[in-house]
Structures are given as structure tokens and as C-alpha cells.
Coordinates of C-alpha atoms and ligand atoms in Angstrom, one line a residue:
M65 CA -22.8 9.4 24.6
D66 CA -23.2 7.2 21.5
K67 CA -26.4 9.0 20.8
K68 CA -24.4 12.1 20.2
L69 CA -22.2 10.4 17.6
A70 CA -22.9 10.2 13.9
Q71 CA -23.7 6.8 12.5
R72 CA -20.7 7.0 10.2
A73 CA -18.4 7.4 13.2
L74 CA -20.1 4.6 15.1
N75 CA -19.6 2.3 12.1
L76 CA -15.8 2.7 12.4
R77 CA -13.9 -0.4 13.5
Q78 CA -10.3 -1.1 14.5
G79 CA -8.5 -2.9 11.6
G80 CA -7.2 -6.4 12.1
I81 CA -3.6 -5.3 12.0
R82 CA -3.9 -2.9 14.9
A83 CA -6.0 -5.4 16.8
F84 CA -3.3 -8.0 16.4
F85 CA -0.5 -5.6 17.5
D86 CA -2.4 -4.9 20.7
K87 CA -2.2 -8.6 21.5
A88 CA 1.5 -8.7 20.5
K89 CA 2.4 -5.9 22.9
A90 CA 2.1 -8.3 25.9
Y91 CA 5.3 -10.2 24.7
S92 CA 8.7 -8.9 25.7
N93 CA 10.7 -11.2 23.5
L94 CA 8.7 -10.4 20.4
I95 CA 9.9 -10.4 16.8
N96 CA 7.4 -8.4 14.9
L97 CA 7.0 -9.3 11.2
G98 CA 3.7 -7.7 11.1
I99 CA 4.7 -4.1 10.6
G100 CA 4.0 -2.5 7.2
E101 CA 6.6 0.2 7.3
P102 CA 10.3 0.5 6.5
D103 CA 12.5 -0.3 9.5
F104 CA 15.0 2.3 8.3
D105 CA 15.0 5.8 9.6
T106 CA 14.6 8.6 7.0
P107 CA 17.9 9.1 5.3
R108 CA 19.9 11.8 6.9
P109 CA 20.2 14.1 3.9
I110 CA 16.4 14.4 3.7
I111 CA 16.2 15.3 7.4
D112 CA 19.0 17.9 6.8
A113 CA 17.2 19.4 3.8
A114 CA 13.9 19.7 5.8
T115 CA 15.7 21.3 8.7
Q116 CA 17.4 23.8 6.4
A117 CA 14.1 24.5 4.7
M118 CA 12.4 25.2 8.1
L119 CA 15.2 27.5 9.1
E120 CA 14.5 29.4 5.9
G121 CA 10.8 29.7 6.5
A122 CA 9.1 26.5 5.4
T123 CA 6.9 26.7 8.5
H124 CA 3.8 28.2 6.9
Y125 CA 0.8 26.9 5.0
T126 CA 1.5 26.1 1.4
A127 CA -1.1 26.3 -1.5
N128 CA -3.9 23.8 -0.8
A129 CA -2.6 21.7 -3.8
G130 CA 0.9 21.8 -2.3
D131 CA 4.0 23.8 -3.2
L132 CA 4.4 24.1 -7.0
Y133 CA 8.1 23.2 -6.7
I134 CA 7.4 19.7 -5.4
R135 CA 4.4 19.2 -7.7
R136 CA 6.9 19.8 -10.6
Q137 CA 9.2 17.2 -9.1
V138 CA 6.3 14.8 -8.9
A139 CA 5.4 15.4 -12.5
D140 CA 9.1 14.7 -13.5
F141 CA 9.0 11.5 -11.4
L142 CA 5.8 10.3 -13.1
R143 CA 7.2 11.1 -16.5
G144 CA 9.8 8.5 -15.7
Y145 CA 6.9 6.0 -15.7
H146 CA 5.4 7.6 -18.9
V147 CA 2.6 9.3 -17.1
E148 CA 2.3 12.9 -18.3
V149 CA 0.5 15.3 -15.9
D150 CA 0.4 19.0 -15.6
P151 CA 1.8 20.0 -12.2
E152 CA -0.4 23.2 -12.1
T153 CA -3.7 21.4 -12.4
E154 CA -3.3 17.6 -12.2
I155 CA -1.4 17.0 -9.0
I156 CA -2.3 17.4 -5.3
M157 CA 0.2 16.9 -2.4
T158 CA -1.6 15.2 0.5
C159 CA -1.2 13.9 4.0
G160 CA 0.2 10.5 3.1
G161 CA -1.1 8.2 0.4
M162 CA -4.0 7.7 2.7
G163 CA -4.9 11.4 2.5
A164 CA -4.9 11.1 -1.3
L165 CA -7.1 7.9 -1.3
S166 CA -9.7 9.4 1.1
L167 CA -10.0 12.7 -0.8
F168 CA -10.4 10.8 -4.0
L169 CA -13.1 8.5 -2.6
L170 CA -15.0 11.4 -0.9
C171 CA -15.0 13.3 -4.1
V172 CA -16.2 10.6 -6.5
L173 CA -18.5 8.3 -4.6
E174 CA -22.3 8.8 -4.2
A175 CA -24.1 6.7 -1.6
G176 CA -24.2 3.2 -2.9
D177 CA -21.6 3.5 -5.6
E178 CA -19.6 0.3 -5.8
V179 CA -15.8 0.1 -5.7
L180 CA -14.1 -3.1 -6.9
I181 CA -11.2 -4.1 -4.6
C182 CA -9.1 -7.2 -4.9
D183 CA -9.5 -9.7 -2.1
P184 CA -7.1 -10.0 -0.1
Q185 CA -6.5 -6.3 0.0
W186 CA -4.9 -3.6 2.2
L187 CA -7.5 -3.1 4.9
N188 CA -7.9 0.6 4.8
Y189 CA -9.5 0.6 1.3
R190 CA -12.6 -1.0 2.6
A191 CA -12.9 1.3 5.6
Q192 CA -12.4 4.4 3.4
V193 CA -14.9 3.4 0.8
L194 CA -17.5 2.7 3.5
F195 CA -16.8 6.0 5.2
A196 CA -17.3 7.8 1.9
G197 CA -20.7 6.2 1.6
G198 CA -19.7 3.7 -1.1
T199 CA -19.9 -0.1 -1.2
P200 CA -16.7 -2.1 -1.3
V201 CA -17.1 -5.1 -3.6
P202 CA -14.4 -7.8 -3.1
V203 CA -12.9 -9.4 -6.3
P204 CA -11.1 -12.6 -5.4
V205 CA -7.5 -13.1 -6.5
Y206 CA -5.7 -16.4 -6.3
E207 CA -2.2 -17.7 -5.8
A208 CA -2.5 -19.7 -9.1
D209 CA -2.8 -16.3 -10.9
D210 CA 0.1 -14.8 -8.9
F211 CA -2.6 -12.9 -6.9
V212 CA -3.3 -10.7 -10.0
L213 CA -6.9 -9.6 -10.8
Q214 CA -8.4 -11.5 -13.6
N215 CA -10.9 -10.0 -16.1
Q216 CA -13.4 -12.7 -15.6
A217 CA -13.6 -12.1 -11.9
I218 CA -13.9 -8.4 -12.4
E219 CA -16.7 -8.8 -15.0
K220 CA -18.5 -11.1 -12.6
A221 CA -18.5 -8.4 -9.9
L222 CA -19.7 -5.5 -12.2
T223 CA -23.1 -4.0 -11.7
S224 CA -24.8 -0.8 -13.0
R225 CA -23.5 0.8 -9.8
T226 CA -19.8 0.0 -10.3
K227 CA -17.9 3.3 -10.5
V228 CA -14.3 2.6 -9.4
L229 CA -11.7 -0.2 -9.8
M230 CA -8.8 -0.1 -7.4
I231 CA -5.5 -1.5 -8.5
N232 CA -2.5 -1.8 -6.2
S233 CA 0.7 -2.9 -7.8
P234 CA 3.1 -3.8 -6.2
N235 CA 0.6 -5.2 -3.8
N236 CA 0.1 -5.1 -0.1
P237 CA -0.4 -7.8 1.3
T238 CA 0.6 -10.3 -1.4
G239 CA 3.7 -8.7 -3.0
A240 CA 2.0 -9.2 -6.5
V241 CA 3.2 -7.1 -9.4
Y242 CA 1.0 -6.5 -12.4
S243 CA 2.8 -6.9 -15.8
E244 CA 2.1 -4.5 -18.6
Q245 CA 0.1 -7.2 -20.2
D246 CA -2.1 -7.6 -17.1
L247 CA -2.6 -3.9 -16.9
R248 CA -3.5 -3.7 -20.7
R249 CA -6.3 -6.2 -20.4
I250 CA -7.6 -4.5 -17.2
A251 CA -7.4 -1.1 -18.9
D252 CA -9.4 -2.5 -21.9
L253 CA -12.1 -3.7 -19.5
A254 CA -12.1 -0.3 -17.6
I255 CA -12.5 1.6 -20.9
R256 CA -15.3 -0.8 -22.1
H257 CA -17.2 -0.4 -18.9
D258 CA -16.4 3.3 -18.4
L259 CA -14.8 2.8 -14.9
L260 CA -12.6 5.2 -13.0
V261 CA -9.4 3.5 -11.9
L262 CA -7.6 4.3 -8.7
S263 CA -4.0 3.1 -9.1
D264 CA -2.2 2.8 -5.7
E265 CA 1.5 2.8 -6.5
V266 CA 3.0 3.4 -3.1
Y267 CA 5.3 0.5 -3.6
S268 CA 6.4 1.5 -7.1
E269 CA 10.1 1.6 -6.0
F270 CA 10.0 -1.9 -4.6
L271 CA 10.3 -4.3 -7.5
Y272 CA 12.8 -7.1 -7.7
D273 CA 14.4 -9.5 -10.2
G274 CA 15.1 -6.5 -12.5
M275 CA 11.4 -5.8 -13.1
K276 CA 10.3 -2.2 -13.7
H277 CA 7.1 -0.6 -12.4
V278 CA 4.4 0.1 -15.0
S279 CA 1.6 2.5 -14.2
I280 CA -1.8 1.8 -15.7
A281 CA -2.1 5.5 -16.3
S282 CA 0.6 5.3 -18.9
L283 CA -1.5 3.0 -21.2
E284 CA -3.5 4.4 -24.1
G285 CA -6.9 5.7 -23.2
M286 CA -6.2 5.5 -19.4
R287 CA -4.9 8.9 -18.4
E288 CA -8.3 10.4 -18.6
R289 CA -9.9 7.9 -16.2
T290 CA -7.0 7.1 -13.8
V291 CA -5.9 8.7 -10.6
V292 CA -2.5 7.6 -9.5
V293 CA -1.7 7.7 -5.7
N294 CA 1.8 7.5 -4.5
S295 CA 3.6 8.3 -1.2
F296 CA 7.0 9.1 0.3
S297 CA 6.3 6.8 3.2
K298 CA 7.8 3.6 1.8
A299 CA 10.2 4.6 -0.9
F300 CA 12.1 7.1 1.3
A301 CA 11.3 5.6 4.7
M302 CA 9.2 8.7 5.6
T303 CA 6.0 7.3 7.1
G304 CA 5.9 9.8 9.9
W305 CA 6.2 12.8 7.6
R306 CA 2.7 12.1 6.2
L307 CA 3.4 13.0 2.6
G308 CA 1.8 11.6 -0.5
Y309 CA 0.1 12.7 -3.6
A310 CA -2.6 12.1 -6.2
A311 CA -2.2 12.8 -10.0
G312 CA -5.0 12.6 -12.4
P313 CA -7.6 14.4 -14.5
A314 CA -7.9 18.1 -13.6
P315 CA -11.7 18.1 -12.8
I316 CA -11.2 15.4 -10.1
I317 CA -8.0 16.9 -8.7
R318 CA -9.6 20.3 -8.5
R319 CA -12.4 18.9 -6.3
M320 CA -9.9 17.1 -4.2
I321 CA -8.0 20.4 -3.7
L322 CA -11.2 22.1 -2.6
L323 CA -11.9 19.4 -0.1
Q324 CA -8.4 19.4 1.2
E325 CA -8.7 23.2 1.7
N326 CA -11.6 22.5 4.1
L327 CA -10.2 19.4 5.8
V328 CA -6.5 20.0 6.6
A329 CA -5.6 23.0 4.4
C330 CA -2.4 21.4 3.0
A331 CA 0.2 18.7 3.5
P332 CA 2.8 19.7 6.1
S333 CA 5.1 22.3 4.7
P334 CA 8.4 20.9 6.1
S335 CA 7.5 17.5 4.7
Q336 CA 7.0 18.9 1.3
A337 CA 10.4 20.5 1.4
A338 CA 11.9 17.1 2.5
G339 CA 9.9 15.3 -0.2
A340 CA 11.2 17.6 -3.0
F341 CA 14.8 16.9 -1.9
A342 CA 14.1 13.2 -1.7
L343 CA 12.6 13.0 -5.2
E344 CA 15.4 15.1 -6.7
H345 CA 18.2 13.1 -5.1
R346 CA 16.5 9.7 -4.7
S347 CA 18.2 9.7 -1.3
G348 CA 18.7 6.2 0.1
V349 CA 16.4 4.5 -2.4
E350 CA 19.0 2.2 -4.2
A351 CA 20.8 1.3 -0.9
M352 CA 17.6 0.4 0.9
H353 CA 16.4 -1.5 -2.2
A354 CA 19.5 -3.7 -2.3
I355 CA 19.0 -4.6 1.4
Y356 CA 15.3 -5.4 0.9
E357 CA 16.2 -7.7 -2.1
K358 CA 18.6 -9.6 0.1
R359 CA 16.1 -10.0 2.9
R360 CA 13.5 -11.2 0.5
S361 CA 15.7 -14.1 -0.6
L362 CA 16.5 -14.9 3.0
I363 CA 12.9 -15.0 4.1
L364 CA 11.7 -16.9 1.0
E365 CA 14.3 -19.6 1.3
G366 CA 13.9 -19.9 5.0
L367 CA 10.1 -20.2 4.9
N368 CA 10.1 -22.6 2.0
S369 CA 12.5 -24.8 3.9
I370 CA 10.0 -25.3 6.7
D371 CA 7.8 -28.4 6.5
G372 CA 4.2 -27.4 5.8
I373 CA 4.8 -23.8 4.7
H374 CA 4.8 -22.9 1.1
C375 CA 5.6 -19.4 -0.1
A376 CA 5.2 -18.1 -3.6
L377 CA 7.7 -15.7 -5.1
P378 CA 6.5 -12.1 -4.5
R379 CA 7.9 -9.6 -7.1
G380 CA 7.4 -6.4 -5.2
A381 CA 6.7 -4.5 -1.9
F382 CA 8.3 -5.9 1.3
Y383 CA 5.9 -8.7 2.1
V384 CA 5.7 -12.4 1.5
F385 CA 2.4 -14.2 1.8
P386 CA 3.1 -17.8 2.8
S387 CA 0.4 -20.5 2.7
I388 CA -0.1 -22.2 6.0
R389 CA -3.1 -24.3 4.8
S390 CA -1.4 -27.6 5.4
F391 CA -1.6 -27.1 9.2
G392 CA -5.4 -27.1 9.0
L393 CA -5.8 -24.1 11.3
P394 CA -7.6 -20.8 10.4
S395 CA -4.9 -18.1 9.9
Q396 CA -6.1 -16.2 12.9
D397 CA -5.5 -19.2 15.2
F398 CA -2.2 -20.0 13.6
A399 CA -0.9 -16.5 14.0
E400 CA -2.2 -16.3 17.6
K401 CA -0.6 -19.6 18.6
M402 CA 2.6 -18.6 16.9
L403 CA 2.7 -15.4 18.9
E404 CA 2.0 -17.3 22.2
E405 CA 4.4 -20.2 21.6
V406 CA 7.4 -18.5 19.9
Q407 CA 6.7 -14.8 20.1
V408 CA 6.8 -14.1 16.4
A409 CA 4.0 -11.8 15.1
A410 CA 2.8 -12.1 11.5
I411 CA -0.6 -10.8 10.3
P412 CA -3.3 -13.5 9.7
G413 CA -4.2 -13.4 6.0
S414 CA -7.9 -13.3 6.9
A415 CA -7.4 -9.8 8.3
F416 CA -7.1 -8.7 4.6
G417 CA -10.4 -10.3 3.5
A418 CA -11.8 -13.7 3.0
G419 CA -9.4 -14.4 0.2
G420 CA -6.5 -14.2 2.6
E421 CA -7.6 -17.2 4.7
G422 CA -4.9 -19.9 4.8
Y423 CA -2.1 -17.3 4.5
L424 CA 0.0 -15.0 6.7
R425 CA 1.4 -11.7 5.8
V426 CA 5.1 -11.6 6.7
S427 CA 6.9 -8.3 6.4
Y428 CA 10.7 -8.4 5.8
A429 CA 11.1 -4.8 6.7
N430 CA 13.3 -6.0 9.6
S431 CA 16.9 -6.7 10.2
E432 CA 18.6 -9.8 8.8
E433 CA 19.4 -10.9 12.3
N434 CA 15.8 -10.7 13.4
L435 CA 14.6 -12.4 10.2
Q436 CA 17.0 -15.3 10.8
E437 CA 16.0 -15.6 14.5
A438 CA 12.3 -15.4 13.5
L439 CA 12.8 -18.2 10.9
E440 CA 14.3 -20.5 13.5
R441 CA 11.4 -19.8 15.9
I442 CA 8.8 -20.4 13.1
R443 CA 10.6 -23.7 12.3
R444 CA 10.3 -24.7 15.9
F445 CA 6.6 -23.7 16.0
A446 CA 5.8 -25.7 12.8
G447 CA 7.5 -28.7 14.5
L448 CA 5.3 -28.2 17.6
L449 CA 2.2 -28.3 15.3
G450 CA 3.5 -31.6 14.1
N451 CA 3.3 -31.2 10.4
Ligands
PLP22 N1 -1.5 2.0 0.1 C1 -1.0 0.9 0.5 C2 -1.2 -0.4 -0.3 C3 -0.3 0.8 1.7 O1 0.2 -0.3 2.2 C4 -0.2 2.0 2.5 C5 0.5 2.0 3.8 O2 0.7 0.9 4.4 C6 -0.7 3.2 1.9 C7 -1.4 3.2 0.7 C8 -0.7 4.5 2.6 O3 0.5 4.9 3.1 P1 0.8 6.4 3.6 O4 -0.5 7.0 4.0 O5 1.8 6.3 4.7 O6 1.4 7.1 2.4

């Protein structure tokens, strides 16, 4: 049967996160700190708004770009981050942030075009770039730089084929947040080398310690070369609704709309109605944020109090990225042993690229009770390893 399949399909591989979850399924007493999605259900008012909208007819296709009403809401939301876009021509509603990312990559990459991606990075970037015919080029980031891309490392990775630089702040898996200063120096580099920038801002509502999200698209000279991707999945606990968007220069967005017309027609209509309500009312955002902030302190203090584990302070998203180097085990072995011995799942850092070796990604999108129990188990496990 393989002979009947396209090479690009045969090249597809299961990501490291899914592979690890398949192993974890065997354990009944599992605490899963590997999941990259909110543990909250979608806030009730959003569900009610979608139900009402469906009863009133939101069950049909919308425009390929998405309903203009929600595109206007998105434009208002982005204005809050000083990004000015025209809802008529510069926004497309998509099937999740992933839909936006894949449409973008399929529309801008020629075979062999290179895309700079920080390492460690969210797994799907690499797979999506490859599927679109591009070449992902890892740019290492280090804990000493708070896991933020440095210009020197970017310059070193540049070639005549470099077309796109991907930025993800707040970051999955490290929780890193890029300051305005970081973004300014990266923007200068992007302008100097005429790069397109894909700014993945799906965790824009998850910043802590009073920090405020800055979009690289808001900086001078960047709007014309940046596509911002965002999503309703994380901010509003709406992963299953599959709703996201891209905002950027009209010529790029226009092509993405044409491609969407041919791939999936449009983002789900009830989800767009739900998303419009969510944006307008910011339903649940503040309440969920306060809970995440409390959990972040709990997990950070807990992990840092365990001998051998060291965890830097992440400023955003809902992940911590503790170093387990001192145990002298590859992160895959550490994570597998931890699963076997104490039934706690965390994703080995190496699943996010070579730069993640020596770390684990621990999600705190979990109840306080589970986090506390997981910390006790991890403490026991670290004791077993004898550090
Ligand atoms: N970007 C990052 C960094 C993510 O972590 C995720 C989901 O985990 C996404 C994009 C896409 O999310 P969705 O397609 O659910 O909007």
C-alpha cells in the first residue's frame, strides 16, 4: 500500500509528545503533567453564546476569511497590542492556530526555503515546515539567556535561502517571554536581512509578574513583514472548537484565504460565533489567569525544593522547563523512569529538539491537588535516583 502513498505523507512521523502519551496510557494512577492544553472547560457563557447563535442559524459556511463580525473583534483585540490591521483584507479566521500556521507556510515556502526556528521549540513547527517543502533550521536558545533568541545565533544560521523567522512568545515549551528590547533587536535583524516573521502569540494572555505582551508586529517597520498567529484554544480554554487566526499583510492573507477555500472552506461557524463572544467579554480570562499564576508559584517552589532539580522562572504560558541534568540521565530515560516508578508524566525536553536535552516540560494546567501530589511523587523519584 505504501507505493500508493505520496512521499510527503510517508515522511510524516508521530510527534514525541503523542508517542509519550501512548506509553503513559498504560498507568492507571497517572498524573499527567505533559498535556499542553487548559484543564478548564470552556467558560459557560461562551458555550451559551454559541448555542444561541446556532439556534439562530450559525450552522452554515461563512466567508472563507471568516465572518466579518469576528474579524472586526480580532482587529480590536490586536489594536490593544498596538497592531493595526484591516479586518476586511488583513485577517483570516482559521481552524486553530495550527490552521493559520500551515496556511502561512504553504503559501510562502518554495522547496528548500529555510525557516529559522528556536531550539527547543514546539514540535509542530518542524513538521509543518517540512510538509510545506521548506527546511527547518534550528537556532539554539539557552537558559543563560532566558531561552530567548540571540541575534548572534540567528546570524549564524542565516543563508541565502533563509525566508522566515519564527518567533513564539510566550514560548512553548520554555515559558520564555521576549521583552520589547529583545523584539526590537530581532526586528532590526529581520529588516536588515529582509526576512518574513511569523509571530506565534497563542499564549499572549498568559504573562505573569505584571508583564504585558508585546507583539513584534507593533514595532516600526515590522507590520509589513510580520504575520501574527493567535488562537482561542489557550486563552479561552477552547481547544476543541478549533478556532484561530492570522493577521498580516493583505497579499499574504489573500493567498491564505484562497488556499483555505480549497482545503476546508472556513473555520467552523459556531466556533466563530463563540469566539466573537469570548473576545468581546473576555469570558473567564482573568479568573483562569489568577489560578494559573498561583499554580506557577506552587510548581516552581516545589520543583526547586527537590535536590537535583533546578527550575528557572518562566514568565509566560503554562509550562515550566526544569533542568534534570544533575541526574546524568538523558531526558527521555528520566521521563520514562519517572513514569514507571511514580506514575508522573512530563515530556522529555529532547522531544522539542536537541536544545531541550537535559530538561523536562512540565505543564501546570492541572489542579492544585494534582500538582501537589505530583511534586511529592517527583521528590520520591529524585530520592530513588539518589541525587
Ligand atoms: N502554537 C503553539 C506554540 C502551541 O503550543 C499550540 C498548541 O499547543 C499552537 C500554536 C496551536 O494551537 P491551536 O491549533 O489549538 O490553536
